[in-house]
Coordinates of C-alpha atoms and ligand atoms in Angstrom, one line a residue:
M17 CA 70.6 298.6 159.4
T18 CA 68.6 295.5 159.0
A19 CA 69.3 292.3 157.0
L20 CA 66.7 293.5 154.3
D21 CA 68.6 297.0 154.1
L22 CA 71.9 295.5 153.6
I23 CA 70.5 293.0 151.1
T24 CA 68.7 295.9 149.2
L25 CA 71.7 297.9 149.3
L26 CA 73.8 295.2 147.8
S27 CA 71.5 294.6 145.0
Q28 CA 71.1 298.3 144.2
A29 CA 74.9 299.0 144.2
T30 CA 74.9 295.9 142.1
Y31 CA 72.7 297.2 139.5
V32 CA 74.7 300.7 139.3
L33 CA 78.2 298.8 138.9
I34 CA 76.3 296.6 136.1
F35 CA 75.3 299.8 134.5
L36 CA 78.6 301.5 134.8
L37 CA 80.6 298.3 133.4
V38 CA 77.9 298.4 130.1
A39 CA 78.1 301.8 129.8
W40 CA 82.0 302.0 129.8
S41 CA 81.5 299.1 127.1
S42 CA 79.2 301.3 125.1
V43 CA 82.0 304.1 125.1
R44 CA 84.3 301.7 123.7
S45 CA 82.3 300.3 121.4
P46 CA 79.3 301.7 120.6
T47 CA 77.1 298.9 118.9
P48 CA 73.6 298.9 119.0
A49 CA 73.3 295.8 121.5
H50 CA 75.8 298.0 123.9
L51 CA 73.8 300.8 123.5
D52 CA 70.3 298.7 124.2
M53 CA 72.3 297.0 127.4
T54 CA 73.5 300.2 128.7
L55 CA 69.5 301.7 128.5
F56 CA 68.2 298.3 130.1
F57 CA 70.7 298.5 133.1
G58 CA 70.5 302.3 132.9
I59 CA 66.7 302.5 133.3
L60 CA 67.0 299.8 136.6
A61 CA 70.2 301.8 138.2
F62 CA 68.4 305.1 137.7
V63 CA 65.1 303.6 139.2
V64 CA 67.1 301.9 142.3
A65 CA 69.6 305.4 142.6
Y66 CA 66.7 307.4 142.5
S67 CA 64.5 305.8 145.1
R68 CA 67.1 305.6 147.6
V69 CA 68.6 309.4 147.1
A70 CA 65.1 310.8 147.3
A71 CA 64.3 308.5 150.6
A72 CA 67.5 310.0 152.0
I73 CA 66.8 313.5 151.3
G74 CA 63.3 313.4 151.6
F75 CA 62.8 314.3 148.0
T76 CA 59.0 314.8 146.9
P77 CA 59.3 314.6 143.1
P78 CA 56.8 316.9 140.4
D79 CA 54.2 314.8 139.1
W80 CA 55.7 314.7 135.3
F81 CA 58.9 313.2 137.3
V82 CA 57.1 310.6 138.7
D83 CA 55.3 310.0 135.2
A84 CA 58.6 310.2 133.5
L85 CA 59.9 307.2 136.0
I86 CA 57.0 305.1 135.2
V87 CA 57.4 305.4 131.4
A88 CA 61.2 304.4 131.9
I89 CA 59.9 301.4 133.4
I90 CA 57.3 300.5 131.1
A91 CA 59.9 301.0 128.4
L92 CA 62.0 298.2 130.2
P93 CA 60.2 295.2 128.6
Y94 CA 60.7 296.9 125.3
V95 CA 64.3 297.6 125.8
L96 CA 64.5 293.7 126.6
L97 CA 62.7 293.1 123.5
R98 CA 65.5 295.0 121.4
L99 CA 67.9 293.3 123.6
L100 CA 66.5 290.1 122.1
D101 CA 66.3 291.3 118.5
D102 CA 70.2 291.7 119.1
F103 CA 70.5 288.2 119.4
T104 CA 68.3 286.6 117.1
H105 CA 64.9 287.4 114.9
V106 CA 62.2 289.6 116.4
P107 CA 59.1 289.8 113.6
V108 CA 59.2 293.5 113.0
L109 CA 55.5 293.5 113.4
L110 CA 55.8 293.0 117.3
K111 CA 58.7 295.5 117.6
R112 CA 56.9 298.3 116.1
A113 CA 53.5 297.4 118.4
A114 CA 55.9 297.1 121.5
E115 CA 57.1 301.0 120.3
I116 CA 53.6 302.1 119.9
G117 CA 52.6 300.5 122.8
V118 CA 55.5 302.7 125.1
V119 CA 54.3 306.0 123.0
A120 CA 50.6 305.2 123.7
F121 CA 51.3 304.7 127.8
A122 CA 53.5 307.5 127.8
V123 CA 50.4 309.8 126.3
V124 CA 47.7 308.6 128.3
L125 CA 50.1 309.0 131.4
F126 CA 51.0 312.5 130.6
A127 CA 47.6 313.3 129.7
L128 CA 45.9 312.3 132.7
P129 CA 46.0 314.0 136.0
G130 CA 47.4 312.6 139.1
S131 CA 49.3 309.5 139.1
A132 CA 46.8 307.2 139.7
L133 CA 45.5 305.3 136.2
P134 CA 42.2 304.2 135.7
P135 CA 41.7 300.1 135.8
P136 CA 41.6 299.8 132.4
V137 CA 44.4 301.3 131.6
L138 CA 46.5 299.7 134.7
I139 CA 45.1 296.1 133.3
A140 CA 46.5 296.9 130.0
L141 CA 49.8 297.9 131.3
V142 CA 50.0 294.9 133.4
V143 CA 49.0 292.6 130.2
Y144 CA 51.6 294.4 128.0
I145 CA 54.4 294.6 130.3
A146 CA 53.9 290.9 131.2
G147 CA 53.4 289.8 127.5
L148 CA 56.4 291.4 126.0
F149 CA 58.5 290.0 129.5
L150 CA 56.9 286.4 128.7
Y151 CA 57.4 286.9 125.0
S152 CA 61.3 287.7 125.4
G153 CA 62.1 285.2 128.0
G154 CA 60.2 282.2 126.0
A155 CA 62.0 283.4 122.8
F156 CA 65.5 283.3 125.1
I157 CA 65.0 279.8 126.0
R158 CA 64.1 278.7 122.8
A159 CA 67.3 280.4 121.0
A160 CA 69.5 279.0 123.9
R161 CA 68.1 275.6 122.9
R162 CA 69.3 275.9 119.2
A163 CA 72.6 277.6 120.4
Q164 CA 75.9 276.1 120.9
G165 CA 79.0 276.7 123.0
V166 CA 79.3 279.8 124.5
T167 CA 76.2 281.0 122.5
K168 CA 74.1 278.6 124.1
R169 CA 75.6 279.7 127.6
R170 CA 75.1 283.2 127.5
L171 CA 71.4 282.7 126.1
Q172 CA 71.1 280.4 129.5
A173 CA 72.2 283.2 131.6
I174 CA 70.0 285.6 130.1
S175 CA 67.1 283.4 130.1
L176 CA 67.4 282.7 133.7
G177 CA 67.8 286.5 134.5
A178 CA 64.5 287.0 133.0
I179 CA 62.7 284.5 134.7
L180 CA 64.4 285.5 138.0
F181 CA 63.3 289.2 137.2
A182 CA 59.8 287.8 136.3
L183 CA 59.8 286.2 140.3
E184 CA 61.1 289.2 141.6
I185 CA 58.5 291.5 140.4
V186 CA 56.0 288.6 142.0
A187 CA 57.8 288.6 145.1
S188 CA 57.8 292.6 145.2
G189 CA 54.1 292.9 144.2
G190 CA 53.3 289.7 146.6
S191 CA 55.0 291.1 149.4
S192 CA 52.8 294.3 149.9
L193 CA 49.9 292.3 149.9
L194 CA 51.1 290.7 153.2
V195 CA 51.7 291.6 156.7
E196 CA 55.0 291.6 158.6
P197 CA 56.8 289.2 159.2
D198 CA 56.4 287.7 156.1
K199 CA 55.9 291.1 154.0
T200 CA 60.0 291.4 155.2
V201 CA 60.9 288.2 154.1
L202 CA 59.1 288.1 150.5
A203 CA 60.7 291.4 150.1
A204 CA 64.2 290.2 150.9
I205 CA 63.3 287.2 148.9
G206 CA 62.4 289.5 145.9
Q207 CA 66.0 291.5 146.3
V208 CA 67.8 288.6 145.9
L209 CA 66.0 287.0 143.5
G210 CA 66.5 290.6 141.5
L211 CA 70.1 290.6 142.6
V212 CA 70.9 287.4 140.7
S213 CA 68.9 288.2 138.1
A214 CA 70.6 291.5 137.4
G215 CA 73.9 289.2 137.9
A216 CA 72.6 286.8 135.1
F217 CA 72.0 289.3 132.1
F218 CA 74.9 290.9 132.8
L219 CA 76.9 287.5 132.5
G220 CA 74.7 286.6 129.5
F221 CA 74.8 290.2 127.9
A222 CA 78.1 291.3 128.3
P223 CA 80.2 288.4 130.0
P224 CA 83.6 289.4 131.0
P225 CA 86.3 288.2 128.8
L226 CA 87.7 285.9 131.2
L227 CA 84.2 284.0 131.7
R228 CA 83.7 284.2 127.8
R229 CA 87.2 282.3 127.6
A230 CA 86.2 279.5 130.2
W231 CA 83.0 279.3 128.5
Q232 CA 84.6 278.2 125.5
A233 CA 87.5 276.4 127.0
P234 CA 85.7 273.0 126.9
E235 CA 84.8 273.5 123.1
L236 CA 88.7 274.3 122.3
Q237 CA 89.8 271.5 124.6
Y238 CA 87.9 268.6 123.0
L239 CA 88.7 269.9 119.9
L240 CA 92.3 269.9 120.5
T241 CA 92.4 266.8 122.1
R242 CA 90.8 265.0 118.9
A243 CA 93.2 267.1 116.6
A244 CA 95.7 264.0 116.8
S245 CA 93.2 261.4 115.6
L246 CA 90.9 263.5 113.1
P247 CA 93.2 263.0 110.1
R248 CA 93.1 259.5 110.1
L249 CA 88.8 259.3 110.0
P250 CA 87.7 257.7 106.9
S251 CA 87.1 260.4 104.5
T252 CA 88.0 264.1 104.1
L253 CA 84.1 265.3 104.7
E254 CA 84.2 263.6 107.8
I255 CA 86.7 265.7 109.0
V256 CA 85.5 269.0 107.9
R257 CA 82.3 267.9 109.7
E258 CA 84.1 267.2 112.9
L259 CA 86.2 270.6 112.5
E260 CA 83.2 272.7 111.8
K261 CA 81.7 271.2 114.6
G262 CA 84.7 271.9 117.3
A263 CA 84.3 275.2 115.6
A264 CA 81.0 276.1 116.0
G265 CA 80.9 274.5 119.4
A266 CA 84.3 277.3 120.5
T267 CA 82.7 280.6 119.3
G268 CA 79.2 279.5 119.6
S269 CA 78.0 280.2 115.9
Q270 CA 77.7 278.2 112.8
A271 CA 80.4 277.0 110.9
R272 CA 81.0 275.8 107.7
I273 CA 84.6 274.7 105.9
G274 CA 85.1 275.0 102.4
L275 CA 88.2 273.1 100.8
W276 CA 90.2 274.2 97.7
Q277 CA 89.9 272.6 94.7
E278 CA 93.0 272.7 92.7
D279 CA 91.8 271.2 89.6
D280 CA 88.2 273.4 89.3
R281 CA 90.0 276.3 90.7
K282 CA 87.2 276.9 93.2
V283 CA 86.0 276.1 96.9
R284 CA 84.2 273.4 98.1
M285 CA 81.8 273.2 100.8
W286 CA 79.3 270.7 101.7
T287 CA 75.4 271.1 102.9
P288 CA 74.5 270.4 106.3
V289 CA 72.6 267.0 106.8
T290 CA 72.5 266.0 102.6
D291 CA 76.1 266.6 102.1
A292 CA 75.3 268.0 98.9
P293 CA 78.4 269.3 97.7
Y294 CA 78.4 273.4 95.8
D295 CA 81.5 275.4 95.0
I296 CA 82.0 278.9 95.7
E297 CA 84.5 281.2 93.5
P298 CA 87.3 282.7 94.9
G299 CA 86.0 286.4 95.5
Q300 CA 82.5 285.2 96.1
L301 CA 80.8 285.9 99.0
L302 CA 82.6 287.3 102.2
A303 CA 84.2 283.2 102.5
G304 CA 85.7 283.9 99.1
R305 CA 87.1 286.7 99.6
S306 CA 88.3 285.6 102.7
F307 CA 90.2 283.1 100.7
E308 CA 91.2 285.1 97.8
E309 CA 92.6 287.7 100.2
Q310 CA 93.9 285.4 102.5
R311 CA 93.2 287.6 105.7
T312 CA 90.4 287.1 108.2
I313 CA 87.2 289.2 107.6
F314 CA 84.7 290.1 110.1
S315 CA 81.3 291.9 109.0
A316 CA 78.7 292.8 111.3
D317 CA 76.5 293.4 108.1
P318 CA 76.8 291.2 105.3
I319 CA 74.0 292.5 103.3
K320 CA 75.8 296.1 103.3
D321 CA 79.3 294.7 103.2
D322 CA 78.7 292.1 100.3
P323 CA 75.4 293.4 98.9
Q324 CA 75.5 291.1 95.8
A325 CA 74.8 288.2 97.7
A326 CA 72.2 290.0 99.9
D327 CA 69.7 287.7 99.2
I328 CA 71.7 284.6 100.6
Y329 CA 72.3 286.4 104.0
R330 CA 68.8 287.3 104.3
S331 CA 67.3 283.9 103.4
G332 CA 69.9 282.3 105.6
H333 CA 69.1 284.8 108.7
I334 CA 73.0 285.3 108.2
G335 CA 73.5 289.0 110.2
A336 CA 77.5 288.2 111.4
V337 CA 80.1 286.3 109.4
M338 CA 83.5 285.6 110.4
A339 CA 85.9 284.4 108.0
A340 CA 89.2 283.2 108.1
P341 CA 91.7 281.4 105.3
I342 CA 93.1 277.9 105.9
T343 CA 96.4 277.9 104.9
A344 CA 99.1 275.9 105.1
G345 CA 102.7 277.6 104.6
E346 CA 102.3 278.6 101.0
R347 CA 99.7 276.1 100.3
R348 CA 96.0 277.4 100.4
L349 CA 93.7 274.8 101.9
G350 CA 90.5 276.5 102.1
V351 CA 88.8 278.7 104.0
L352 CA 86.5 278.6 107.5
V353 CA 83.5 280.8 108.0
L354 CA 81.4 281.2 111.0
F355 CA 78.2 282.8 111.0
A356 CA 75.3 283.9 113.2
E357 CA 72.0 285.6 113.0
R358 CA 73.3 288.5 115.2
P359 CA 76.6 290.4 115.7
P360 CA 76.4 290.4 119.2
I361 CA 77.0 286.5 119.1
F362 CA 80.7 287.3 118.4
E363 CA 83.2 289.6 120.2
V364 CA 86.3 291.0 119.2
S365 CA 88.3 288.3 120.7
D366 CA 86.9 285.6 118.4
R367 CA 89.1 286.9 115.6
E368 CA 91.7 285.2 117.1
I369 CA 89.9 282.2 118.2
T370 CA 88.8 281.9 114.4
Q371 CA 92.3 282.3 113.3
L372 CA 93.6 279.5 115.9
L373 CA 90.9 277.6 114.5
A374 CA 91.7 277.9 110.9
D375 CA 95.5 277.2 111.7
Q376 CA 94.5 273.8 113.6
A377 CA 92.1 273.0 110.5
A378 CA 95.1 273.8 108.4
V379 CA 97.8 271.3 110.4
I380 CA 94.6 268.5 110.1
L381 CA 93.9 268.9 106.6
E382 CA 97.6 269.2 105.7
S383 CA 98.7 265.7 107.4
R384 CA 95.3 264.2 106.4
A385 CA 96.4 265.2 102.6
L386 CA 99.9 263.8 103.4
I387 CA 98.7 260.5 104.6
D388 CA 96.6 260.0 101.3
H389 CA 99.8 260.8 99.7
A390 CA 101.8 258.5 101.1
A391 CA 98.7 255.5 100.8
R392 CA 98.5 256.8 96.9
V393 CA 102.6 256.0 96.9
R394 CA 102.1 252.8 98.5
A395 CA 99.1 251.8 96.1
R396 CA 101.5 252.6 93.1
E397 CA 104.7 250.8 94.4
E398 CA 102.4 248.0 95.1
A399 CA 100.7 248.2 91.8
T400 CA 104.5 248.2 90.7
R401 CA 105.5 245.4 92.4
L402 CA 102.4 243.2 91.1
K403 CA 103.3 244.1 87.8
E404 CA 106.6 243.3 88.3
D405 CA 105.5 240.2 89.9
F406 CA 103.3 239.3 86.9
L407 CA 105.7 239.8 84.4
S408 CA 108.4 237.9 85.9
A409 CA 106.1 234.9 86.6
A410 CA 104.5 235.2 83.1
A411 CA 107.9 235.9 81.3
H412 CA 109.0 232.5 83.1
D413 CA 106.0 230.4 83.4
L414 CA 104.7 230.7 80.1
K415 CA 107.6 231.1 78.5
T416 CA 108.8 227.5 79.3
P417 CA 105.7 225.7 77.7
L418 CA 105.8 227.9 74.9
T419 CA 109.3 227.4 73.9
T420 CA 108.4 223.8 73.8
V421 CA 105.4 224.3 71.7
V422 CA 106.6 226.4 69.3
A423 CA 110.3 224.3 68.7
Q424 CA 108.0 221.0 68.6
A425 CA 105.7 222.4 66.2
Q426 CA 108.8 223.4 64.1
F427 CA 110.1 220.5 64.4
L428 CA 107.1 218.9 63.1
E429 CA 106.6 221.4 60.4
R430 CA 110.2 220.9 58.9
K431 CA 110.0 217.1 59.0
A432 CA 106.9 217.1 57.1
M433 CA 108.1 219.7 54.5
R434 CA 111.1 217.3 54.0
D435 CA 109.3 214.0 53.6
P436 CA 105.6 215.0 53.5
S437 CA 104.6 211.1 53.0
A438 CA 106.4 210.2 56.4
P439 CA 104.1 209.0 59.3
S440 CA 103.4 211.5 62.0
D441 CA 105.5 211.9 65.1
L442 CA 103.0 211.1 67.9
Q443 CA 105.3 211.4 70.5
G444 CA 105.6 214.9 69.5
L445 CA 102.4 216.0 68.9
Q446 CA 101.9 214.8 72.7
R447 CA 104.5 216.7 74.0
I448 CA 102.9 219.9 72.2
V449 CA 99.5 218.8 73.6
R450 CA 100.6 218.9 77.0
E451 CA 102.4 221.7 76.9
G452 CA 99.5 223.7 75.4
Q453 CA 97.4 222.3 77.8
R454 CA 99.8 223.8 80.6
L455 CA 99.7 226.7 78.8
A456 CA 96.0 226.9 79.0
A457 CA 95.9 226.3 82.7
L458 CA 98.4 229.0 83.6
V459 CA 96.4 231.6 81.6
T460 CA 93.4 230.2 83.1
D461 CA 95.0 230.7 86.5
L462 CA 96.0 234.4 85.8
L463 CA 92.4 235.0 84.6
D464 CA 90.8 233.9 88.0
A465 CA 93.5 235.7 89.8
A466 CA 92.4 238.6 88.0
R467 CA 88.9 237.9 88.8
L468 CA 89.7 237.3 92.2
E469 CA 91.0 240.8 92.6
Q470 CA 87.3 241.8 91.8
G471 CA 86.0 240.1 93.8
K472 CA 83.8 237.9 91.4
L473 CA 85.6 234.4 91.4
V474 CA 82.6 232.6 92.9
S475 CA 79.0 232.9 91.1
D476 CA 76.4 230.8 90.9
R477 CA 75.7 228.3 93.9
E478 CA 73.5 225.9 94.2
P479 CA 73.1 222.9 97.0
V480 CA 76.4 220.8 96.6
D481 CA 77.0 217.4 98.5
L482 CA 80.6 218.0 99.1
G483 CA 81.0 214.2 100.0
A484 CA 80.1 213.4 96.7
L485 CA 82.2 215.9 94.8
V486 CA 85.4 215.4 96.7
S487 CA 84.5 211.5 95.8
D488 CA 84.2 212.5 91.9
V489 CA 87.3 214.5 92.0
V490 CA 89.3 211.9 93.9
A491 CA 87.8 209.4 91.1
R492 CA 88.8 211.7 88.3
Q493 CA 92.6 211.8 89.1
H494 CA 95.2 209.5 87.4
P495 CA 96.4 207.2 90.0
G496 CA 99.7 207.4 88.4
A497 CA 102.4 207.0 91.3
H498 CA 99.8 208.0 94.3
A499 CA 97.6 206.0 96.0
H500 CA 94.5 207.9 97.1
D501 CA 92.8 207.4 100.2
L502 CA 89.5 208.5 100.9
D503 CA 87.7 209.3 103.8
V504 CA 83.9 211.0 103.5
R505 CA 81.5 210.6 106.8
G506 CA 78.1 211.3 106.2
A507 CA 76.2 213.7 103.8
I508 CA 78.1 217.1 104.2
V509 CA 75.4 219.5 102.2
G510 CA 75.8 223.7 101.5
N511 CA 75.3 226.1 99.2
Y512 CA 78.4 226.0 97.3
D513 CA 79.7 227.0 93.5
R514 CA 80.6 223.5 92.1
R515 CA 82.8 224.3 89.3
R516 CA 84.9 226.4 92.4
I517 CA 84.8 223.8 94.7
E518 CA 86.0 220.9 92.4
Q519 CA 88.8 223.5 91.2
L520 CA 90.3 224.2 94.9
V521 CA 89.5 220.1 95.8
E522 CA 91.7 219.1 92.4
N523 CA 94.2 221.8 93.2
L524 CA 94.9 221.1 96.7
I525 CA 95.4 217.1 95.4
E526 CA 97.1 218.6 92.3
N527 CA 100.1 219.9 94.7
A528 CA 99.8 216.9 97.3
R529 CA 100.5 215.0 94.4
K530 CA 103.0 217.7 93.4
Y531 CA 104.9 218.0 96.1
S532 CA 105.6 214.7 97.4
P533 CA 107.8 211.6 96.3
A534 CA 106.4 208.9 94.3
A535 CA 104.6 206.2 95.6
T536 CA 103.5 208.2 98.7
P537 CA 99.7 208.0 99.5
V538 CA 97.6 211.5 99.5
S539 CA 94.5 211.0 101.8
V540 CA 91.5 213.1 101.6
A541 CA 88.7 213.2 104.2
V542 CA 85.2 215.0 104.6
W543 CA 83.2 215.5 107.4
Q544 CA 81.2 217.8 109.4
A545 CA 82.0 219.3 113.1
E546 CA 81.0 222.4 114.9
G547 CA 78.4 223.1 112.5
E548 CA 80.9 223.8 109.6
A549 CA 82.1 221.3 106.9
H550 CA 85.6 220.0 106.6
I551 CA 87.9 218.8 103.9
S552 CA 91.8 217.8 104.3
V553 CA 94.2 217.0 102.0
R554 CA 97.0 215.3 103.5
D555 CA 100.4 214.0 101.7
Q556 CA 104.0 212.9 102.9
G557 CA 106.2 215.3 100.6
I558 CA 108.3 217.7 100.9
G559 CA 106.8 220.1 103.1
I560 CA 106.8 223.8 103.8
P561 CA 109.4 225.7 105.8
P562 CA 107.7 227.4 109.0
A563 CA 108.9 230.9 107.4
D564 CA 106.8 230.5 104.3
L565 CA 103.6 229.0 105.9
P566 CA 101.9 232.3 106.4
K567 CA 103.1 233.2 102.8
I568 CA 102.3 230.5 100.5
F569 CA 98.2 231.7 100.6
E570 CA 99.5 234.9 98.8
R571 CA 99.7 235.8 95.3
F572 CA 102.8 234.7 93.3
S573 CA 104.2 233.0 96.4
R574 CA 106.3 229.8 96.6
A575 CA 108.1 228.1 99.3
S576 CA 111.8 228.6 99.7
N577 CA 112.3 224.9 99.8
V578 CA 110.9 224.6 95.9
D579 CA 113.2 223.9 93.2
D580 CA 111.5 226.3 90.0
R581 CA 113.6 223.5 87.7
R582 CA 112.2 220.6 89.4
F583 CA 108.7 222.0 90.1
H584 CA 107.0 224.2 87.8
G585 CA 104.3 226.8 89.2
M586 CA 103.2 230.6 89.2
G587 CA 102.3 230.7 92.8
L588 CA 99.4 231.6 92.0
G589 CA 97.0 228.0 92.8
L590 CA 96.8 228.6 96.6
Y591 CA 95.8 232.3 96.1
I592 CA 92.7 231.4 93.8
C593 CA 92.1 228.7 96.7
R594 CA 92.2 231.0 99.4
G595 CA 89.8 233.6 97.1
I596 CA 87.3 230.6 96.7
V597 CA 87.1 229.7 100.0
E598 CA 86.8 233.1 101.5
E599 CA 84.2 234.2 99.1
H600 CA 82.0 231.0 100.3
G601 CA 82.8 232.4 104.2
G602 CA 85.1 229.9 104.6
R603 CA 88.8 229.5 105.7
I604 CA 92.0 227.7 104.7
W605 CA 95.2 226.9 106.6
A606 CA 97.8 224.7 106.1
E607 CA 100.0 222.6 108.6
S608 CA 103.2 220.8 107.6
E609 CA 106.4 219.7 108.7
V610 CA 109.6 219.8 106.2
G611 CA 110.4 216.4 105.0
K612 CA 107.4 214.8 107.0
G613 CA 104.5 216.3 104.6
S614 CA 101.9 218.5 104.6
T615 CA 97.9 218.9 105.5
F616 CA 95.5 221.7 103.8
H617 CA 92.5 222.2 105.6
V618 CA 89.5 224.1 104.5
T619 CA 85.7 224.9 106.5
L620 CA 83.0 225.7 104.7
P621 CA 79.8 227.1 106.1
L622 CA 77.2 224.3 105.7
Q623 CA 73.6 225.0 104.5
E624 CA 71.5 226.5 106.9
G625 CA 69.2 224.0 109.2
R626 CA 71.7 221.0 108.3
R627 CA 73.8 221.5 110.7
L628 CA 73.7 218.9 113.1
N629 CA 75.8 219.6 116.3
Ligands
ADP9 P1 102.5 226.7 93.0 O1 102.0 225.3 92.9 O2 102.1 226.9 91.1 O3 103.8 227.4 93.0 P2 100.6 227.2 95.1 O4 100.0 228.5 95.3 O5 99.6 226.0 94.3 O6 101.6 227.6 93.5 O7 101.3 226.8 96.0 C1 102.5 228.2 96.8 C2 103.3 226.9 97.2 O8 103.1 226.6 98.5 C3 104.2 226.2 96.4 O9 104.9 226.9 95.6 C4 104.9 225.1 97.2 O10 106.1 226.2 97.7 C5 104.0 225.4 98.4 N1 103.0 224.2 98.4 C6 102.1 224.2 98.2 N2 101.2 223.0 98.3 C7 102.3 222.1 98.8 C8 102.5 220.5 99.2 N3 101.4 220.3 99.4 N4 103.6 220.3 99.8 C9 104.6 221.1 99.7 N5 104.6 222.6 99.5 C10 103.2 223.2 99.0

């Protein structure tokens, strides 16, 4: 036996083996796709088996038999077209034309005497066979590009099969034109191509379960390894999209996830690309039915199984649907729907994978719900804490001056009633004015804090000379018990909200005065360095304990060394200062040593083009 004989025998045996395998799957589940596969490999197996047997026993077939054999071979590209139709859309007109072609050639063949065909018929035959093969091969390649996951791999294998099949025909045809030894070499190449092509067709059309699982594994694994991080994605829609991508990749179909909306009692889905939401009722479409009945549904003919929604399936080219409910324990969370153009994209084992994917989605969505719930609880707690902070601060700090104002006013009222002609009590009135102003300042702080929450503290900006602004603020201070040093180096101009920067500087100077003993100086400096404006306010006061330093810029926060009875305050001033600075794009911080004093630093951006270094 020569090497060529061996290769020929091997490839022929492979065809027969593959035929037996697909015939067996047809017997087990006689779907149109399985029957087409059986027909395809049946023709190939029959042709090779016949030629071998006929050569072995020296059988000379009658004319009709040869004609029938040729018709079977002519039908091969038509069967391939049917197989293409089992996987993706093929125009009806083309299918009918291909059928008419087979019948027409058969009629001509049987009508003509002998087996030699006249040249025009021969040319038409070659065009017919080559045309259909090229069309199917191209369509499989295009479908493979569109598909994903396991379906992509199957269609790639089929495309490879089609290309190799075409090359095999070229090689076999070419070898008959050559002389030895090239003839044998090309014939051998043709046989090898045929062998590989048959294998590729088989793997693509009817992949053994083991291979199918291996093809699905990377996508499944990718999804499972990402499962832990998915619940923390910024939005639920992003989680849904990731799950859809994973499910589509793992099953080689298209995937959509619907989420149950308890309030509307509907299942919400989102269109791809535009993210537009749309709702379906429980029971509506096969997806809604799977959700309502809480079971996995597979339909190889959705138009027949759900005629009410036939238009939707038709217009969406949906030829097969697999839907599984997403449920965590008793909680119905939604539904996972997989759909494909044609049923053979799915296999029986996909049912389990779909359920697995739906369960995985349930775990992920459930933990997302828990994270959301925890965030809501935290936000509620924070809001409650804020309210409590506010109430205690307001109750304490607003009540003290208010009590003074009311008591003082009542005292003056009684006095005036007793003796209307008595001279007015100037000191009492001054006290009312002072406490009233303090009250007004506290209310202003509260309003500013509320504005800061909405990020609306800073408004109109204009070029401001920071040195001049700080000098004005310092000049306006009552000297009182404190001396003020001022050090302004150069013209420092930035785009600021003048009123707010004044408020910031006033606040820092007021604090420096408030928290330092009489007669100690307060030093204010303004300069520019490293492309930023700098302001510092230094005092020689009580200082801030290190543990409190990071907290003093927070709302209602006061350092532990501050005695409420001695130093009035609500702990909002620095919070507002930080808001003003940060809304301007700057930074604020403090350095301090208890008993020695504190320095507050502020940096602000300079006006563009004014940065000197
Ligand atoms: P308030 O002065 O109303 O308490 P602030 O927000 O202005 O609120 O300040 C927060 C806290 O920071 C103060 O309660 C005080 O403990 C501390 N603090 C602020 N400025 C100084 C300073 N110059 N020296 C010492 N402590 C200060």
